[in-house]
JSON list of C-alpha atoms in Angstrom, two decimals:
[
{"chain": "D", "resi": 1, "resn": "UNK", "atom": "CA", "xyz": [0.00, 0.00, 0.00]},
{"chain": "D", "resi": 2, "resn": "UNK", "atom": "CA", "xyz": [2.86, 2.34, 0.84]},
{"chain": "D", "resi": 3, "resn": "UNK", "atom": "CA", "xyz": [4.48, 1.71, -2.58]},
{"chain": "D", "resi": 4, "resn": "UNK", "atom": "CA", "xyz": [1.20, 2.56, -4.30]},
{"chain": "D", "resi": 5, "resn": "UNK", "atom": "CA", "xyz": [0.95, 5.86, -2.41]},
{"chain": "D", "resi": 6, "resn": "UNK", "atom": "CA", "xyz": [4.53, 6.75, -3.38]},
{"chain": "D", "resi": 7, "resn": "UNK", "atom": "CA", "xyz": [3.88, 5.93, -7.03]},
{"chain": "D", "resi": 8, "resn": "UNK", "atom": "CA", "xyz": [0.71, 8.02, -7.01]},
{"chain": "D", "resi": 9, "resn": "UNK", "atom": "CA", "xyz": [2.58, 10.96, -5.48]},
{"chain": "D", "resi": 10, "resn": "UNK", "atom": "CA", "xyz": [5.32, 10.66, -8.11]},
{"chain": "D", "resi": 11, "resn": "UNK", "atom": "CA", "xyz": [2.74, 10.56, -10.89]},
{"chain": "D", "resi": 12, "resn": "UNK", "atom": "CA", "xyz": [1.06, 13.69, -9.58]},
{"chain": "D", "resi": 13, "resn": "UNK", "atom": "CA", "xyz": [4.34, 15.58, -9.41]},
{"chain": "D", "resi": 14, "resn": "UNK", "atom": "CA", "xyz": [5.39, 14.45, -12.89]},
{"chain": "D", "resi": 15, "resn": "UNK", "atom": "CA", "xyz": [2.12, 15.44, -14.58]},
{"chain": "D", "resi": 16, "resn": "UNK", "atom": "CA", "xyz": [2.49, 19.20, -14.06]},
{"chain": "D", "resi": 17, "resn": "UNK", "atom": "CA", "xyz": [6.11, 19.03, -15.20]},
{"chain": "D", "resi": 18, "resn": "UNK", "atom": "CA", "xyz": [5.02, 17.33, -18.43]},
{"chain": "D", "resi": 19, "resn": "UNK", "atom": "CA", "xyz": [2.18, 19.81, -18.94]},
{"chain": "D", "resi": 20, "resn": "UNK", "atom": "CA", "xyz": [4.50, 22.75, -18.28]},
{"chain": "D", "resi": 21, "resn": "UNK", "atom": "CA", "xyz": [6.80, 21.41, -21.00]},
{"chain": "D", "resi": 22, "resn": "UNK", "atom": "CA", "xyz": [4.26, 22.56, -23.55]},
{"chain": "D", "resi": 23, "resn": "UNK", "atom": "CA", "xyz": [3.60, 19.08, -24.87]},
{"chain": "D", "resi": 24, "resn": "UNK", "atom": "CA", "xyz": [6.83, 17.32, -25.66]},
{"chain": "D", "resi": 25, "resn": "UNK", "atom": "CA", "xyz": [5.16, 15.22, -28.36]},
{"chain": "D", "resi": 26, "resn": "UNK", "atom": "CA", "xyz": [4.32, 18.34, -30.37]},
{"chain": "D", "resi": 27, "resn": "UNK", "atom": "CA", "xyz": [7.82, 19.73, -29.96]},
{"chain": "D", "resi": 28, "resn": "UNK", "atom": "CA", "xyz": [9.36, 16.44, -31.10]},
{"chain": "D", "resi": 29, "resn": "UNK", "atom": "CA", "xyz": [7.12, 15.94, -34.14]},
{"chain": "D", "resi": 30, "resn": "UNK", "atom": "CA", "xyz": [7.80, 19.53, -35.22]},
{"chain": "D", "resi": 31, "resn": "UNK", "atom": "CA", "xyz": [11.51, 18.91, -34.67]},
{"chain": "D", "resi": 32, "resn": "UNK", "atom": "CA", "xyz": [11.46, 15.90, -36.98]},
{"chain": "D", "resi": 33, "resn": "UNK", "atom": "CA", "xyz": [9.78, 17.92, -39.73]},
{"chain": "D", "resi": 34, "resn": "UNK", "atom": "CA", "xyz": [12.21, 20.81, -39.23]},
{"chain": "D", "resi": 35, "resn": "UNK", "atom": "CA", "xyz": [15.23, 18.51, -39.41]},
{"chain": "D", "resi": 36, "resn": "UNK", "atom": "CA", "xyz": [14.00, 16.88, -42.61]},
{"chain": "D", "resi": 37, "resn": "UNK", "atom": "CA", "xyz": [13.50, 20.30, -44.19]},
{"chain": "D", "resi": 38, "resn": "UNK", "atom": "CA", "xyz": [16.86, 21.51, -42.91]},
{"chain": "D", "resi": 39, "resn": "UNK", "atom": "CA", "xyz": [18.64, 18.42, -44.26]},
{"chain": "D", "resi": 40, "resn": "UNK", "atom": "CA", "xyz": [17.03, 19.01, -47.65]},
{"chain": "D", "resi": 41, "resn": "UNK", "atom": "CA", "xyz": [17.93, 22.73, -47.66]},
{"chain": "D", "resi": 42, "resn": "UNK", "atom": "CA", "xyz": [21.53, 22.24, -46.49]},
{"chain": "D", "resi": 43, "resn": "UNK", "atom": "CA", "xyz": [22.33, 19.06, -48.33]},
{"chain": "D", "resi": 44, "resn": "UNK", "atom": "CA", "xyz": [23.11, 15.78, -46.62]},
{"chain": "D", "resi": 45, "resn": "UNK", "atom": "CA", "xyz": [26.82, 16.29, -46.09]},
{"chain": "D", "resi": 46, "resn": "UNK", "atom": "CA", "xyz": [26.52, 19.82, -44.69]},
{"chain": "D", "resi": 47, "resn": "UNK", "atom": "CA", "xyz": [23.69, 18.60, -42.45]},
{"chain": "D", "resi": 48, "resn": "UNK", "atom": "CA", "xyz": [25.88, 15.76, -41.18]},
{"chain": "D", "resi": 49, "resn": "UNK", "atom": "CA", "xyz": [28.80, 18.13, -40.63]},
{"chain": "D", "resi": 50, "resn": "UNK", "atom": "CA", "xyz": [26.53, 20.44, -38.66]},
{"chain": "D", "resi": 51, "resn": "UNK", "atom": "CA", "xyz": [24.88, 17.93, -36.35]},
{"chain": "D", "resi": 52, "resn": "UNK", "atom": "CA", "xyz": [26.87, 14.68, -36.54]},
{"chain": "D", "resi": 53, "resn": "UNK", "atom": "CA", "xyz": [29.03, 13.87, -33.56]},
{"chain": "D", "resi": 54, "resn": "UNK", "atom": "CA", "xyz": [30.30, 10.36, -34.20]},
{"chain": "D", "resi": 55, "resn": "UNK", "atom": "CA", "xyz": [33.13, 9.36, -36.54]},
{"chain": "D", "resi": 56, "resn": "UNK", "atom": "CA", "xyz": [31.01, 9.00, -39.70]},
{"chain": "D", "resi": 57, "resn": "UNK", "atom": "CA", "xyz": [28.51, 11.75, -38.70]},
{"chain": "D", "resi": 58, "resn": "UNK", "atom": "CA", "xyz": [25.59, 9.38, -39.34]},
{"chain": "D", "resi": 59, "resn": "UNK", "atom": "CA", "xyz": [23.93, 10.29, -36.04]},
{"chain": "D", "resi": 60, "resn": "UNK", "atom": "CA", "xyz": [23.16, 13.78, -37.36]},
{"chain": "D", "resi": 61, "resn": "UNK", "atom": "CA", "xyz": [19.40, 13.37, -37.72]},
{"chain": "D", "resi": 62, "resn": "UNK", "atom": "CA", "xyz": [18.94, 12.15, -34.14]},
{"chain": "D", "resi": 63, "resn": "UNK", "atom": "CA", "xyz": [21.16, 14.93, -32.81]},
{"chain": "D", "resi": 64, "resn": "UNK", "atom": "CA", "xyz": [19.22, 17.48, -34.85]},
{"chain": "D", "resi": 65, "resn": "UNK", "atom": "CA", "xyz": [15.87, 16.19, -33.53]},
{"chain": "D", "resi": 66, "resn": "UNK", "atom": "CA", "xyz": [17.17, 16.32, -29.97]},
{"chain": "D", "resi": 67, "resn": "UNK", "atom": "CA", "xyz": [18.46, 19.87, -30.45]},
{"chain": "D", "resi": 68, "resn": "UNK", "atom": "CA", "xyz": [15.26, 21.06, -32.12]},
{"chain": "D", "resi": 69, "resn": "UNK", "atom": "CA", "xyz": [13.00, 19.37, -29.55]},
{"chain": "D", "resi": 70, "resn": "UNK", "atom": "CA", "xyz": [14.75, 21.25, -26.78]},
{"chain": "D", "resi": 71, "resn": "UNK", "atom": "CA", "xyz": [14.56, 24.55, -28.70]},
{"chain": "D", "resi": 72, "resn": "UNK", "atom": "CA", "xyz": [10.89, 23.98, -29.57]},
{"chain": "D", "resi": 73, "resn": "UNK", "atom": "CA", "xyz": [9.96, 23.18, -25.97]},
{"chain": "D", "resi": 74, "resn": "UNK", "atom": "CA", "xyz": [11.62, 26.39, -24.76]},
{"chain": "D", "resi": 75, "resn": "UNK", "atom": "CA", "xyz": [9.94, 28.35, -27.57]},
{"chain": "D", "resi": 76, "resn": "UNK", "atom": "CA", "xyz": [6.54, 26.91, -26.60]},
{"chain": "D", "resi": 77, "resn": "UNK", "atom": "CA", "xyz": [7.02, 27.82, -22.95]},
{"chain": "D", "resi": 78, "resn": "UNK", "atom": "CA", "xyz": [8.11, 31.38, -23.74]},
{"chain": "D", "resi": 79, "resn": "UNK", "atom": "CA", "xyz": [5.30, 31.84, -26.25]},
{"chain": "D", "resi": 80, "resn": "UNK", "atom": "CA", "xyz": [2.75, 30.63, -23.70]},
{"chain": "D", "resi": 81, "resn": "UNK", "atom": "CA", "xyz": [3.97, 33.13, -21.07]},
{"chain": "D", "resi": 82, "resn": "UNK", "atom": "CA", "xyz": [4.07, 36.05, -23.48]},
{"chain": "D", "resi": 83, "resn": "UNK", "atom": "CA", "xyz": [0.71, 35.20, -25.03]},
{"chain": "D", "resi": 84, "resn": "UNK", "atom": "CA", "xyz": [-0.94, 35.04, -21.60]},
{"chain": "D", "resi": 85, "resn": "UNK", "atom": "CA", "xyz": [0.37, 38.52, -20.75]},
{"chain": "D", "resi": 86, "resn": "UNK", "atom": "CA", "xyz": [-0.78, 39.95, -24.08]},
{"chain": "D", "resi": 87, "resn": "UNK", "atom": "CA", "xyz": [-4.23, 38.39, -23.81]},
{"chain": "D", "resi": 88, "resn": "UNK", "atom": "CA", "xyz": [-4.74, 39.61, -20.26]},
{"chain": "D", "resi": 89, "resn": "UNK", "atom": "CA", "xyz": [-3.80, 43.13, -21.33]},
{"chain": "D", "resi": 90, "resn": "UNK", "atom": "CA", "xyz": [-6.14, 42.94, -24.32]},
{"chain": "D", "resi": 91, "resn": "UNK", "atom": "CA", "xyz": [-8.96, 41.65, -22.09]},
{"chain": "D", "resi": 92, "resn": "UNK", "atom": "CA", "xyz": [-8.38, 44.46, -19.58]},
{"chain": "D", "resi": 93, "resn": "UNK", "atom": "CA", "xyz": [-8.63, 47.08, -22.33]},
{"chain": "D", "resi": 94, "resn": "UNK", "atom": "CA", "xyz": [-12.10, 45.98, -23.51]},
{"chain": "D", "resi": 95, "resn": "UNK", "atom": "CA", "xyz": [-13.57, 42.89, -21.82]},
{"chain": "D", "resi": 96, "resn": "UNK", "atom": "CA", "xyz": [-16.72, 42.72, -23.95]},
{"chain": "D", "resi": 97, "resn": "UNK", "atom": "CA", "xyz": [-14.90, 43.00, -27.27]},
{"chain": "D", "resi": 98, "resn": "UNK", "atom": "CA", "xyz": [-12.32, 40.48, -26.07]},
{"chain": "D", "resi": 99, "resn": "UNK", "atom": "CA", "xyz": [-15.01, 37.93, -25.18]},
{"chain": "D", "resi": 100, "resn": "UNK", "atom": "CA", "xyz": [-16.71, 38.50, -28.52]},
{"chain": "D", "resi": 101, "resn": "UNK", "atom": "CA", "xyz": [-13.50, 38.16, -30.50]},
{"chain": "D", "resi": 102, "resn": "UNK", "atom": "CA", "xyz": [-12.05, 35.03, -28.85]},
{"chain": "D", "resi": 103, "resn": "UNK", "atom": "CA", "xyz": [-14.89, 33.34, -26.99]},
{"chain": "D", "resi": 104, "resn": "UNK", "atom": "CA", "xyz": [-16.94, 30.47, -28.34]},
{"chain": "D", "resi": 105, "resn": "UNK", "atom": "CA", "xyz": [-20.03, 28.74, -27.14]},
{"chain": "D", "resi": 106, "resn": "UNK", "atom": "CA", "xyz": [-23.07, 30.20, -25.41]},
{"chain": "D", "resi": 107, "resn": "UNK", "atom": "CA", "xyz": [-21.32, 32.20, -22.67]},
{"chain": "D", "resi": 108, "resn": "UNK", "atom": "CA", "xyz": [-17.98, 32.83, -24.40]},
{"chain": "D", "resi": 109, "resn": "UNK", "atom": "CA", "xyz": [-16.25, 32.17, -21.08]},
{"chain": "D", "resi": 110, "resn": "UNK", "atom": "CA", "xyz": [-13.33, 30.44, -22.75]},
{"chain": "D", "resi": 111, "resn": "UNK", "atom": "CA", "xyz": [-12.05, 33.60, -24.44]},
{"chain": "D", "resi": 112, "resn": "UNK", "atom": "CA", "xyz": [-8.81, 33.86, -22.46]},
{"chain": "D", "resi": 113, "resn": "UNK", "atom": "CA", "xyz": [-7.83, 30.26, -23.14]},
{"chain": "D", "resi": 114, "resn": "UNK", "atom": "CA", "xyz": [-8.65, 30.57, -26.84]},
{"chain": "D", "resi": 115, "resn": "UNK", "atom": "CA", "xyz": [-6.68, 33.81, -27.10]},
{"chain": "D", "resi": 116, "resn": "UNK", "atom": "CA", "xyz": [-3.63, 32.38, -25.35]},
{"chain": "D", "resi": 117, "resn": "UNK", "atom": "CA", "xyz": [-3.71, 29.23, -27.46]},
{"chain": "D", "resi": 118, "resn": "UNK", "atom": "CA", "xyz": [-4.01, 31.16, -30.72]},
{"chain": "D", "resi": 119, "resn": "UNK", "atom": "CA", "xyz": [-1.25, 33.65, -29.92]},
{"chain": "D", "resi": 120, "resn": "UNK", "atom": "CA", "xyz": [1.09, 31.02, -28.44]},
{"chain": "D", "resi": 121, "resn": "UNK", "atom": "CA", "xyz": [0.85, 28.82, -31.54]},
{"chain": "D", "resi": 122, "resn": "UNK", "atom": "CA", "xyz": [1.65, 31.78, -33.81]},
{"chain": "D", "resi": 123, "resn": "UNK", "atom": "CA", "xyz": [4.60, 32.92, -31.67]},
{"chain": "D", "resi": 124, "resn": "UNK", "atom": "CA", "xyz": [5.98, 29.38, -31.42]},
{"chain": "D", "resi": 125, "resn": "UNK", "atom": "CA", "xyz": [5.88, 28.86, -35.19]},
{"chain": "D", "resi": 126, "resn": "UNK", "atom": "CA", "xyz": [7.59, 32.21, -35.80]},
{"chain": "D", "resi": 127, "resn": "UNK", "atom": "CA", "xyz": [10.36, 31.40, -33.32]},
{"chain": "D", "resi": 128, "resn": "UNK", "atom": "CA", "xyz": [10.88, 27.92, -34.76]},
{"chain": "D", "resi": 129, "resn": "UNK", "atom": "CA", "xyz": [11.10, 29.29, -38.30]},
{"chain": "D", "resi": 130, "resn": "UNK", "atom": "CA", "xyz": [13.63, 31.96, -37.33]},
{"chain": "D", "resi": 131, "resn": "UNK", "atom": "CA", "xyz": [15.77, 29.36, -35.53]},
{"chain": "D", "resi": 132, "resn": "UNK", "atom": "CA", "xyz": [15.83, 27.07, -38.57]},
{"chain": "D", "resi": 133, "resn": "UNK", "atom": "CA", "xyz": [16.62, 29.97, -40.89]},
{"chain": "D", "resi": 134, "resn": "UNK", "atom": "CA", "xyz": [19.43, 31.12, -38.60]},
{"chain": "D", "resi": 135, "resn": "UNK", "atom": "CA", "xyz": [21.02, 27.66, -38.61]},
{"chain": "D", "resi": 136, "resn": "UNK", "atom": "CA", "xyz": [20.69, 27.26, -42.38]},
{"chain": "D", "resi": 137, "resn": "UNK", "atom": "CA", "xyz": [22.26, 30.67, -42.92]},
{"chain": "D", "resi": 138, "resn": "UNK", "atom": "CA", "xyz": [25.02, 29.91, -40.41]},
{"chain": "D", "resi": 139, "resn": "UNK", "atom": "CA", "xyz": [25.77, 26.61, -42.17]},
{"chain": "D", "resi": 140, "resn": "UNK", "atom": "CA", "xyz": [26.22, 28.44, -45.48]},
{"chain": "D", "resi": 141, "resn": "UNK", "atom": "CA", "xyz": [28.54, 30.99, -43.86]},
{"chain": "D", "resi": 142, "resn": "UNK", "atom": "CA", "xyz": [30.60, 28.26, -42.19]},
{"chain": "D", "resi": 143, "resn": "UNK", "atom": "CA", "xyz": [30.79, 26.27, -45.41]},
{"chain": "D", "resi": 144, "resn": "UNK", "atom": "CA", "xyz": [32.22, 29.32, -47.20]},
{"chain": "D", "resi": 145, "resn": "UNK", "atom": "CA", "xyz": [34.64, 30.06, -44.35]},
{"chain": "D", "resi": 146, "resn": "UNK", "atom": "CA", "xyz": [35.82, 26.44, -44.25]},
{"chain": "D", "resi": 147, "resn": "UNK", "atom": "CA", "xyz": [36.31, 26.42, -48.03]},
{"chain": "D", "resi": 148, "resn": "UNK", "atom": "CA", "xyz": [38.53, 29.53, -47.86]},
{"chain": "D", "resi": 149, "resn": "UNK", "atom": "CA", "xyz": [41.03, 28.05, -45.38]},
{"chain": "D", "resi": 150, "resn": "UNK", "atom": "CA", "xyz": [40.24, 24.58, -43.97]},
{"chain": "D", "resi": 151, "resn": "UNK", "atom": "CA", "xyz": [43.19, 24.44, -41.54]},
{"chain": "D", "resi": 152, "resn": "UNK", "atom": "CA", "xyz": [42.50, 27.86, -40.02]},
{"chain": "D", "resi": 153, "resn": "UNK", "atom": "CA", "xyz": [38.80, 26.99, -39.83]},
{"chain": "D", "resi": 154, "resn": "UNK", "atom": "CA", "xyz": [39.47, 23.83, -37.83]},
{"chain": "D", "resi": 155, "resn": "UNK", "atom": "CA", "xyz": [41.87, 25.65, -35.56]},
{"chain": "D", "resi": 156, "resn": "UNK", "atom": "CA", "xyz": [39.44, 28.50, -34.92]},
{"chain": "D", "resi": 157, "resn": "UNK", "atom": "CA", "xyz": [36.29, 26.46, -34.20]},
{"chain": "D", "resi": 158, "resn": "UNK", "atom": "CA", "xyz": [37.41, 22.93, -33.29]},
{"chain": "D", "resi": 159, "resn": "UNK", "atom": "CA", "xyz": [37.26, 22.11, -29.61]},
{"chain": "D", "resi": 160, "resn": "UNK", "atom": "CA", "xyz": [38.00, 18.38, -29.46]},
{"chain": "D", "resi": 161, "resn": "UNK", "atom": "CA", "xyz": [41.37, 16.68, -29.84]},
{"chain": "D", "resi": 162, "resn": "UNK", "atom": "CA", "xyz": [41.08, 16.12, -33.60]},
{"chain": "D", "resi": 163, "resn": "UNK", "atom": "CA", "xyz": [39.21, 19.42, -34.21]},
{"chain": "D", "resi": 164, "resn": "UNK", "atom": "CA", "xyz": [36.62, 17.37, -36.12]},
{"chain": "D", "resi": 165, "resn": "UNK", "atom": "CA", "xyz": [33.73, 19.20, -34.46]},
{"chain": "D", "resi": 166, "resn": "UNK", "atom": "CA", "xyz": [34.71, 22.56, -35.99]},
{"chain": "D", "resi": 167, "resn": "UNK", "atom": "CA", "xyz": [31.84, 22.79, -38.45]},
{"chain": "D", "resi": 168, "resn": "UNK", "atom": "CA", "xyz": [29.12, 22.11, -35.88]},
{"chain": "D", "resi": 169, "resn": "UNK", "atom": "CA", "xyz": [30.69, 24.53, -33.41]},
{"chain": "D", "resi": 170, "resn": "UNK", "atom": "CA", "xyz": [30.89, 27.22, -36.12]},
{"chain": "D", "resi": 171, "resn": "UNK", "atom": "CA", "xyz": [27.23, 26.77, -37.05]},
{"chain": "D", "resi": 172, "resn": "UNK", "atom": "CA", "xyz": [26.15, 26.84, -33.42]},
{"chain": "D", "resi": 173, "resn": "UNK", "atom": "CA", "xyz": [28.12, 30.00, -32.68]},
{"chain": "D", "resi": 174, "resn": "UNK", "atom": "CA", "xyz": [26.91, 31.88, -35.76]},
{"chain": "D", "resi": 175, "resn": "UNK", "atom": "CA", "xyz": [23.27, 30.74, -35.39]},
{"chain": "D", "resi": 176, "resn": "UNK", "atom": "CA", "xyz": [23.16, 31.91, -31.76]},
{"chain": "D", "resi": 177, "resn": "UNK", "atom": "CA", "xyz": [24.55, 35.28, -32.79]},
{"chain": "D", "resi": 178, "resn": "UNK", "atom": "CA", "xyz": [21.91, 35.62, -35.54]},
{"chain": "D", "resi": 179, "resn": "UNK", "atom": "CA", "xyz": [19.08, 34.59, -33.22]},
{"chain": "D", "resi": 180, "resn": "UNK", "atom": "CA", "xyz": [20.28, 37.05, -30.59]},
{"chain": "D", "resi": 181, "resn": "UNK", "atom": "CA", "xyz": [20.32, 39.91, -33.08]},
{"chain": "D", "resi": 182, "resn": "UNK", "atom": "CA", "xyz": [16.81, 39.00, -34.31]},
{"chain": "D", "resi": 183, "resn": "UNK", "atom": "CA", "xyz": [15.39, 38.97, -30.77]},
{"chain": "D", "resi": 184, "resn": "UNK", "atom": "CA", "xyz": [16.63, 42.44, -29.87]},
{"chain": "D", "resi": 185, "resn": "UNK", "atom": "CA", "xyz": [13.74, 44.89, -29.38]},
{"chain": "D", "resi": 186, "resn": "UNK", "atom": "CA", "xyz": [13.30, 47.30, -32.25]}
]
């Protein structure tokens, strides 16, 4: 009986953590689609150079999905928080118009939830698209830089003993810089 109570308590504490994650299944399925598109846009070898970590770089797709799933989950969480703030402000400005615009059903009492859901989905998609574009652009820049001087490129970006991770490190560094410049308030 005691074991059952402990398991029930663990299940109850895990459920909110899963729900707060924004739905990991959605983040992962989006990540798979994004990685397929990214592999097609970059080309297989550049994609493998970007994400692959083992000797033959054949683990690139799994590494990409893992990376994107994490990014998508964070994007979903941030979008949810920001959307809730925006919707509450919009509701405070004109409650009747807000209920009319977003509410459904007889009483339109679900307006806040509908608003948050709608805005969060839009914000998440925009963030995901900008992240993919930043990494594709970074991969092109790194490919050009590596082509100009392969030895200097490996020396500059490589962090492991053989410097074989240089391309992925370059893409990561440049993509983060691009994402940071896109997120600055205008």
